[in-house]
Tab-separated table of C-alpha atoms in Angstrom:
chain	number	residue	atom	x	y	z
A	707	MET	CA	100.804	134.773	97.042
A	708	ILE	CA	99.620	131.163	97.214
A	709	ARG	CA	96.398	130.242	98.989
A	710	PHE	CA	95.084	126.716	99.610
A	711	GLU	CA	91.345	126.136	99.709
A	712	PRO	CA	89.898	122.767	100.821
A	713	ARG	CA	87.918	120.874	98.193
A	714	THR	CA	84.463	120.034	99.532
A	715	ASN	CA	83.694	117.219	97.105
A	716	PRO	CA	86.554	116.043	94.856
A	717	SER	CA	85.434	114.070	91.809
A	718	ALA	CA	85.828	110.297	91.605
A	719	ILE	CA	88.092	110.706	88.585
A	720	MET	CA	90.417	112.903	90.633
A	721	VAL	CA	90.409	110.574	93.644
A	722	TYR	CA	91.023	107.324	91.769
A	723	GLY	CA	93.047	108.790	88.934
A	724	VAL	CA	95.778	110.209	91.171
A	725	PRO	CA	97.610	106.878	91.731
A	726	VAL	CA	97.498	106.054	88.007
A	727	MET	CA	98.746	109.509	87.109
A	728	ALA	CA	101.471	109.293	89.770
A	729	ALA	CA	102.761	105.976	88.442
A	730	THR	CA	102.671	107.264	84.854
A	731	ILE	CA	104.566	110.452	85.691
A	732	ALA	CA	107.152	108.490	87.688
A	733	ILE	CA	107.794	106.152	84.762
A	734	LEU	CA	108.118	109.083	82.366
A	735	LEU	CA	110.517	110.890	84.705
A	736	ALA	CA	112.642	107.743	84.910
A	737	ALA	CA	113.439	108.261	81.229
A	738	ILE	CA	115.780	111.108	82.262
A	739	PRO	CA	118.351	108.969	84.147
A	740	LEU	CA	117.950	106.277	81.482
A	741	ALA	CA	118.888	108.783	78.793
A	742	LEU	CA	121.803	110.080	80.882
A	743	ALA	CA	123.058	106.489	81.193
A	744	GLY	CA	123.023	106.211	77.418
A	745	ALA	CA	120.343	103.514	77.311
A	746	PRO	CA	117.801	103.285	74.468
A	747	ILE	CA	114.668	104.450	76.289
A	748	ILE	CA	112.011	102.664	74.227
A	749	ASN	CA	114.004	99.439	74.219
A	750	ALA	CA	114.622	99.726	77.981
A	751	TYR	CA	110.933	100.093	78.787
A	752	GLY	CA	110.124	97.231	76.430
A	753	LEU	CA	112.599	95.041	78.284
A	754	MET	CA	111.027	96.032	81.605
A	755	ILE	CA	107.558	95.019	80.397
A	756	SER	CA	108.723	91.733	78.897
A	757	GLY	CA	110.804	91.024	82.002
A	758	ALA	CA	107.693	91.228	84.179
A	759	PHE	CA	104.974	89.918	81.842
A	760	GLY	CA	106.739	88.367	78.833
A	761	SER	CA	106.488	84.712	79.873
A	762	MET	CA	104.891	82.448	82.433
A	763	PHE	CA	108.192	82.389	84.315
A	764	SER	CA	108.295	86.216	84.368
A	765	ILE	CA	104.717	86.451	85.615
A	766	SER	CA	105.446	83.831	88.268
A	767	GLU	CA	108.474	85.778	89.498
A	768	MET	CA	106.483	89.018	89.527
A	769	LEU	CA	103.658	87.438	91.552
A	770	THR	CA	106.194	85.881	93.917
A	771	ARG	CA	107.632	89.351	94.531
A	772	ALA	CA	104.121	90.822	94.850
A	773	THR	CA	103.026	88.380	97.578
A	774	PRO	CA	104.942	89.919	100.529
A	775	LEU	CA	104.248	93.398	99.121
A	776	ILE	CA	100.499	92.768	99.299
A	777	LEU	CA	100.787	91.703	102.935
A	778	THR	CA	103.062	94.554	104.034
A	779	GLY	CA	100.924	96.965	102.003
A	780	LEU	CA	97.833	95.776	103.862
A	781	ALA	CA	99.717	96.135	107.153
A	782	ALA	CA	100.501	99.767	106.373
A	783	ALA	CA	97.027	100.486	104.965
A	784	ILE	CA	95.045	99.337	108.009
A	785	ALA	CA	97.451	101.056	110.424
A	786	PHE	CA	97.509	104.351	108.529
A	787	ARG	CA	93.720	104.353	108.263
A	788	ALA	CA	93.614	104.582	112.072
A	789	LYS	CA	96.435	107.169	112.111
A	790	LEU	CA	98.781	104.586	113.595
A	791	TRP	CA	101.995	105.292	111.685
A	792	ASN	CA	103.513	101.826	111.601
A	793	ILE	CA	106.997	102.131	110.082
A	794	GLY	CA	108.065	98.832	111.635
A	795	ALA	CA	106.667	96.308	109.154
A	796	GLU	CA	110.221	95.267	108.243
A	797	GLY	CA	110.936	94.196	111.811
A	798	GLN	CA	107.505	92.579	112.155
A	799	LEU	CA	108.197	90.645	108.950
A	800	TYR	CA	111.449	89.281	110.371
A	801	MET	CA	109.795	88.360	113.664
A	802	GLY	CA	107.084	86.486	111.790
A	803	ALA	CA	109.716	84.694	109.740
A	804	MET	CA	111.701	83.768	112.848
A	805	ALA	CA	108.613	82.409	114.596
A	806	ALA	CA	107.740	80.382	111.483
A	807	VAL	CA	111.223	78.872	111.391
A	808	ALA	CA	111.278	78.200	115.136
A	809	ILE	CA	108.030	76.235	114.883
A	810	GLY	CA	108.324	74.859	111.365
A	811	SER	CA	111.880	73.540	111.332
A	812	GLY	CA	110.996	70.377	113.232
A	813	VAL	CA	110.077	71.458	116.773
A	814	ILE	CA	106.704	69.885	116.097
A	815	ASP	CA	105.812	67.615	113.223
A	816	GLY	CA	102.510	66.765	111.658
A	817	PRO	CA	100.614	66.670	108.386
A	818	SER	CA	100.536	69.732	106.119
A	819	TYR	CA	96.954	70.646	107.002
A	820	ILE	CA	98.125	71.119	110.611
A	821	MET	CA	101.650	72.435	110.135
A	822	ILE	CA	100.831	75.168	107.608
A	823	PRO	CA	98.103	76.821	109.761
A	824	VAL	CA	100.304	76.519	112.869
A	825	VAL	CA	103.234	78.214	111.127
A	826	LEU	CA	100.977	80.965	109.737
A	827	ILE	CA	99.411	81.642	113.151
A	828	ALA	CA	102.818	81.669	114.871
A	829	GLY	CA	104.190	84.190	112.381
A	830	ALA	CA	101.118	86.422	112.584
A	831	LEU	CA	101.187	86.426	116.408
A	832	ALA	CA	104.898	87.274	116.485
A	833	GLY	CA	104.365	90.225	114.147
A	834	ALA	CA	101.333	91.411	116.129
A	835	VAL	CA	103.195	91.337	119.454
A	836	MET	CA	105.906	93.557	117.971
A	837	LEU	CA	103.441	96.389	117.316
A	838	ILE	CA	101.357	96.206	120.500
A	839	GLY	CA	104.128	97.751	122.634
A	840	PRO	CA	104.618	100.901	120.514
A	841	THR	CA	100.836	101.256	120.223
A	842	LEU	CA	100.326	101.228	123.994
A	843	LEU	CA	103.177	103.700	124.400
A	844	LYS	CA	101.399	105.972	121.928
A	845	THR	CA	97.929	105.725	123.480
A	846	ARG	CA	99.016	105.776	127.142
A	847	LEU	CA	102.080	108.019	127.151
A	848	GLY	CA	101.920	109.863	123.855
A	849	VAL	CA	105.198	108.380	122.588
A	850	ASP	CA	105.679	108.888	118.848
A	851	GLU	CA	105.136	105.490	117.198
A	852	VAL	CA	107.095	106.529	114.110
A	853	VAL	CA	110.262	106.591	116.209
A	854	THR	CA	109.581	103.443	118.234
A	855	THR	CA	108.506	101.261	115.287
A	856	LEU	CA	111.363	102.474	113.101
A	857	LEU	CA	114.007	101.827	115.757
A	858	LEU	CA	112.537	98.418	116.532
A	859	ASN	CA	113.365	97.368	112.969
A	860	PHE	CA	117.087	97.590	113.724
A	861	ILE	CA	116.700	95.901	117.103
A	862	VAL	CA	114.798	92.991	115.549
A	863	ILE	CA	117.336	92.479	112.767
A	864	LEU	CA	120.180	92.434	115.307
A	865	PHE	CA	118.199	89.951	117.396
A	866	VAL	CA	117.634	87.761	114.330
A	867	GLN	CA	121.382	87.871	113.600
A	868	MET	CA	122.102	86.758	117.164
A	869	MET	CA	119.631	83.882	116.901
A	870	LEU	CA	121.039	82.783	113.540
A	871	GLU	CA	124.478	82.598	115.133
A	872	GLY	CA	123.045	80.744	118.126
A	873	ALA	CA	119.890	78.810	118.873
A	874	LEU	CA	118.456	78.820	115.339
A	875	LYS	CA	121.699	78.236	113.424
A	876	ASP	CA	121.712	75.348	110.972
A	877	PRO	CA	124.643	73.070	111.873
A	878	MET	CA	124.807	72.009	108.201
A	879	SER	CA	125.168	75.577	106.866
A	880	MET	CA	128.991	75.457	106.663
A	881	GLY	CA	129.227	78.404	109.072
A	882	TRP	CA	126.842	80.590	107.089
A	883	PRO	CA	124.375	82.429	109.402
A	884	GLN	CA	121.076	80.856	108.438
A	885	SER	CA	118.409	78.798	110.150
A	886	GLU	CA	117.527	75.172	109.712
A	887	PRO	CA	115.164	74.657	106.771
A	888	VAL	CA	111.424	74.492	107.213
A	889	ILE	CA	110.242	70.877	107.082
A	890	ASP	CA	108.373	69.786	103.964
A	891	ASN	CA	105.001	69.567	105.698
A	892	ALA	CA	105.232	73.251	106.708
A	893	VAL	CA	106.202	74.526	103.243
A	894	LEU	CA	103.617	76.554	101.325
A	895	PRO	CA	103.047	74.505	98.159
A	896	PRO	CA	103.651	76.051	94.716
A	897	LEU	CA	100.603	77.080	92.702
A	898	ILE	CA	102.243	76.190	89.381
A	899	GLU	CA	104.580	73.268	88.928
A	900	ARG	CA	108.272	74.239	88.601
A	901	MET	CA	107.424	77.877	89.397
A	902	ARG	CA	108.167	79.806	92.593
A	903	VAL	CA	104.720	81.394	93.052
A	904	HIS	CA	103.141	79.655	96.030
A	905	LEU	CA	100.115	79.402	98.305
A	906	GLY	CA	101.154	82.623	100.033
A	907	LEU	CA	99.705	84.559	97.079
A	908	VAL	CA	96.271	83.053	97.676
A	909	ILE	CA	96.554	83.828	101.395
A	910	ALA	CA	97.515	87.441	100.600
A	911	LEU	CA	94.544	87.854	98.236
A	912	ILE	CA	92.163	86.393	100.824
A	913	CYS	CA	93.571	88.778	103.442
A	914	ALA	CA	93.003	91.752	101.125
A	915	VAL	CA	89.375	90.854	100.423
A	916	ALA	CA	88.688	90.002	104.068
A	917	LEU	CA	90.245	93.278	105.238
A	918	ALA	CA	88.154	95.259	102.751
A	919	ILE	CA	84.961	93.641	104.064
A	920	PHE	CA	86.102	94.091	107.659
A	921	VAL	CA	86.783	97.822	107.250
A	922	LYS	CA	83.629	98.621	105.282
A	923	ARG	CA	81.031	96.231	106.713
A	924	THR	CA	81.742	95.647	110.401
A	925	VAL	CA	81.316	97.687	113.583
A	926	TRP	CA	85.013	97.304	114.385
A	927	GLY	CA	85.852	98.590	110.924
A	928	PHE	CA	83.645	101.619	111.505
A	929	GLU	CA	85.378	102.279	114.821
A	930	ILE	CA	88.781	102.084	113.137
A	931	ARG	CA	87.699	104.613	110.521
A	932	ALA	CA	86.190	106.847	113.202
A	933	VAL	CA	89.384	106.832	115.281
A	934	GLY	CA	91.395	107.609	112.161
A	935	GLU	CA	89.197	110.574	111.250
A	936	ASN	CA	89.049	112.105	114.715
A	937	ALA	CA	90.225	110.221	117.788
A	938	ALA	CA	88.870	112.826	120.218
A	939	ALA	CA	85.393	112.740	118.671
A	940	ALA	CA	85.459	108.929	118.609
A	941	ARG	CA	86.381	108.857	122.313
A	942	PHE	CA	83.585	111.337	123.100
A	943	SER	CA	81.057	109.117	121.292
A	944	GLY	CA	81.971	106.132	123.465
A	945	ILE	CA	84.558	104.339	121.317
A	946	SER	CA	87.532	102.979	123.236
A	947	VAL	CA	90.446	104.467	121.319
A	948	THR	CA	93.030	102.316	123.098
A	949	LYS	CA	91.118	99.100	122.407
A	950	THR	CA	90.642	100.070	118.771
A	951	MET	CA	94.296	100.957	118.323
A	952	VAL	CA	95.414	97.661	119.869
A	953	LEU	CA	93.107	95.831	117.447
A	954	VAL	CA	94.654	97.756	114.564
A	955	ALA	CA	98.132	96.929	115.869
A	956	MET	CA	97.321	93.226	115.967
A	957	LEU	CA	95.954	93.305	112.424
A	958	SER	CA	98.812	95.379	111.030
A	959	GLY	CA	101.611	93.524	112.790
A	960	GLY	CA	99.976	90.174	112.045
A	961	LEU	CA	99.807	90.912	108.316
A	962	ALA	CA	103.470	91.960	108.283
A	963	GLY	CA	104.333	88.770	110.165
A	964	LEU	CA	102.494	86.733	107.527
A	965	ALA	CA	104.729	88.359	104.903
A	966	GLY	CA	107.704	86.887	106.730
A	967	VAL	CA	106.065	83.463	106.852
A	968	SER	CA	105.365	83.597	103.115
A	969	GLU	CA	109.043	84.206	102.434
A	970	VAL	CA	110.550	81.516	104.646
A	971	ALA	CA	107.848	78.866	104.143
A	972	GLY	CA	107.038	79.692	100.524
A	973	THR	CA	110.078	81.139	98.751
A	974	ARG	CA	113.335	80.630	100.678
A	975	GLY	CA	112.678	77.650	102.915
A	976	TYR	CA	114.967	79.053	105.627
A	977	LEU	CA	115.698	82.317	107.427
A	978	ALA	CA	118.707	84.523	106.729
A	979	THR	CA	119.375	88.189	107.418
A	980	ASP	CA	118.934	89.040	103.719
A	981	LEU	CA	115.423	87.588	103.667
A	982	SER	CA	113.786	90.913	102.857
A	983	PRO	CA	115.132	93.500	100.390
A	984	GLY	CA	112.963	96.088	102.119
A	985	TYR	CA	109.453	94.687	101.761
A	986	GLY	CA	108.366	96.372	104.986
A	987	TYR	CA	109.316	99.822	103.737
A	988	ALA	CA	108.045	99.164	100.193
A	989	GLY	CA	104.691	98.210	101.735
A	990	ILE	CA	104.281	101.855	102.777
A	991	VAL	CA	104.615	102.905	99.126
A	992	VAL	CA	102.152	100.194	98.105
A	993	ALA	CA	99.598	101.386	100.670
A	994	MET	CA	99.955	105.034	99.681
A	995	LEU	CA	99.640	104.262	95.970
A	996	ALA	CA	96.463	102.317	96.804
A	997	ARG	CA	95.136	105.258	98.867
A	998	LEU	CA	94.844	102.816	101.801
A	999	SER	CA	92.324	100.650	99.919
A	1000	PRO	CA	92.818	96.922	100.680
A	1001	VAL	CA	91.731	95.889	97.183
A	1002	GLY	CA	93.801	98.700	95.681
A	1003	VAL	CA	96.817	97.296	97.519
A	1004	ILE	CA	96.698	94.248	95.230
A	1005	ILE	CA	96.963	96.439	92.126
A	1006	SER	CA	99.689	98.687	93.511
A	1007	ALA	CA	101.684	95.679	94.784
A	1008	VAL	CA	101.587	94.144	91.307
A	1009	PHE	CA	102.783	97.464	89.865
A	1010	VAL	CA	105.680	97.773	92.312
A	1011	ALA	CA	106.626	94.105	91.882
A	1012	SER	CA	106.541	94.419	88.086
A	1013	VAL	CA	108.821	97.462	88.289
A	1014	PHE	CA	111.354	95.572	90.427
A	1015	VAL	CA	111.290	92.374	88.359
A	1016	GLY	CA	111.239	94.258	85.048
A	1017	ALA	CA	114.140	96.489	86.107
A	1018	ASP	CA	116.210	93.433	87.052
A	1019	SER	CA	115.594	91.951	83.612
A	1020	MET	CA	116.393	95.232	81.857
A	1021	SER	CA	119.568	95.640	83.904
A	1022	ARG	CA	120.882	92.268	82.801
A	1023	ALA	CA	120.015	92.957	79.142
A	1024	ILE	CA	121.444	96.467	78.623
A	1025	GLY	CA	123.695	97.009	81.624
A	1026	VAL	CA	121.687	99.748	83.330
A	1027	SER	CA	121.570	99.708	87.126
A	1028	SER	CA	118.536	97.932	88.563
A	1029	TYR	CA	118.332	100.735	91.141
A	1030	LEU	CA	116.177	102.446	88.528
A	1031	ALA	CA	113.323	100.447	90.071
A	1032	ASP	CA	113.884	102.116	93.453
A	1033	LEU	CA	113.887	105.487	91.694
A	1034	ILE	CA	110.562	104.786	89.967
A	1035	VAL	CA	108.941	103.574	93.190
A	1036	ALA	CA	110.243	106.568	95.156
A	1037	MET	CA	109.032	109.013	92.505
A	1038	SER	CA	105.657	107.241	92.433
A	1039	LEU	CA	105.295	107.826	96.168
A	1040	LEU	CA	106.309	111.472	95.826
A	1041	CYS	CA	103.872	112.001	92.946
A	1042	VAL	CA	100.982	110.319	94.772
A	1043	LEU	CA	101.602	112.460	97.870
A	1044	ILE	CA	101.543	115.622	95.769
A	1045	GLY	CA	98.485	114.364	93.905
A	1046	GLY	CA	96.739	113.520	97.168
A	1047	PHE	CA	97.377	117.032	98.448
A	1048	LEU	CA	95.967	118.549	95.265
A	1049	THR	CA	92.948	116.257	95.590
A	1050	ARG	CA	92.167	117.724	99.011
A	1051	PHE	CA	93.045	121.354	98.290
A	1052	LYS	CA	92.640	123.864	95.488
A	1053	VAL	CA	95.663	126.041	94.825
A	1054	HIS	CA	95.022	129.730	94.147
A	1055	PHE	CA	97.742	132.080	92.972
A	1056	GLU	CA	96.972	135.647	93.964
A	1057	ARG	CA	98.891	138.759	93.081
A	1058	GLN	CA	99.840	140.657	96.197
A	1059	LYS	CA	98.505	144.201	96.211
A	1060	SER	CA	101.093	146.925	96.503
A	1061	ALA	CA	101.004	149.110	99.589
A	1062	GLY	CA	100.894	152.302	97.526
């Protein structure tokens, strides 16, 4: 017989060591499919590390991949902290990207110090608006936000496809469904010459630090934590749960929208339906690995990005599928969920007494 007993005061080593242990176990477990594929395991892992950290170009590519993951990870972290299960960061990312392109492709023109903030604000507002509706449905009518935010992802992508075949289509794209490019003054400048890493990384890091201060040091942050711990108790103490949840929705959706802006104005330069390889969903893994810590999101995003970039490099070198990266990330999430459960509960195995 198995009995679960809540832990009253788990140690700091257990709390903060779970994500590290989860990532380590996931990487070790990935050796099994590598061996089954006939790949040299030590060499494969060496290629993954060098592919992500072996040169300035590799590091630049890894940080470029980490930038949207930090923003979508923050979007998931702040929402989950308030028990708002936002599964729609992918759609919010695309809405932010579409707003950035609509404004930044020449509708208005101005110097960079005006255009860049305008594009960022437009993208953040578009992402925020996408999450307010499901949040109000949850707080007013009790509609499950997991369902509404998840389904909105597909609706948004179909809407983006329609716009790329219509109002936003680039007439110079030779029939390919993509938007007009963002004008030069709205492009996020690169941080290193001839490298793809751009100003979006700095914006993501600032957002992480600002969110950490906001959650820990402000009254609104306290209210968000209170609603997440016990919404009924928070309401009884005078906190407006609906107002707090709408604030969380604006922050979460806005951060996901900024991820879309960083991709179109920093990396791609235009919008297409393959803009995101699943950054919105990967952000959930990033947030869970970070245990919803905004600063921890930076570390977990770098880990996930290094796995993806390193796996791509390894795949090209030894012919192993790059989907190994998805396997490692998925196993990391599974391991951190199991580890989180064991952090909160002690497991007791008891022998069942016989009736005789």
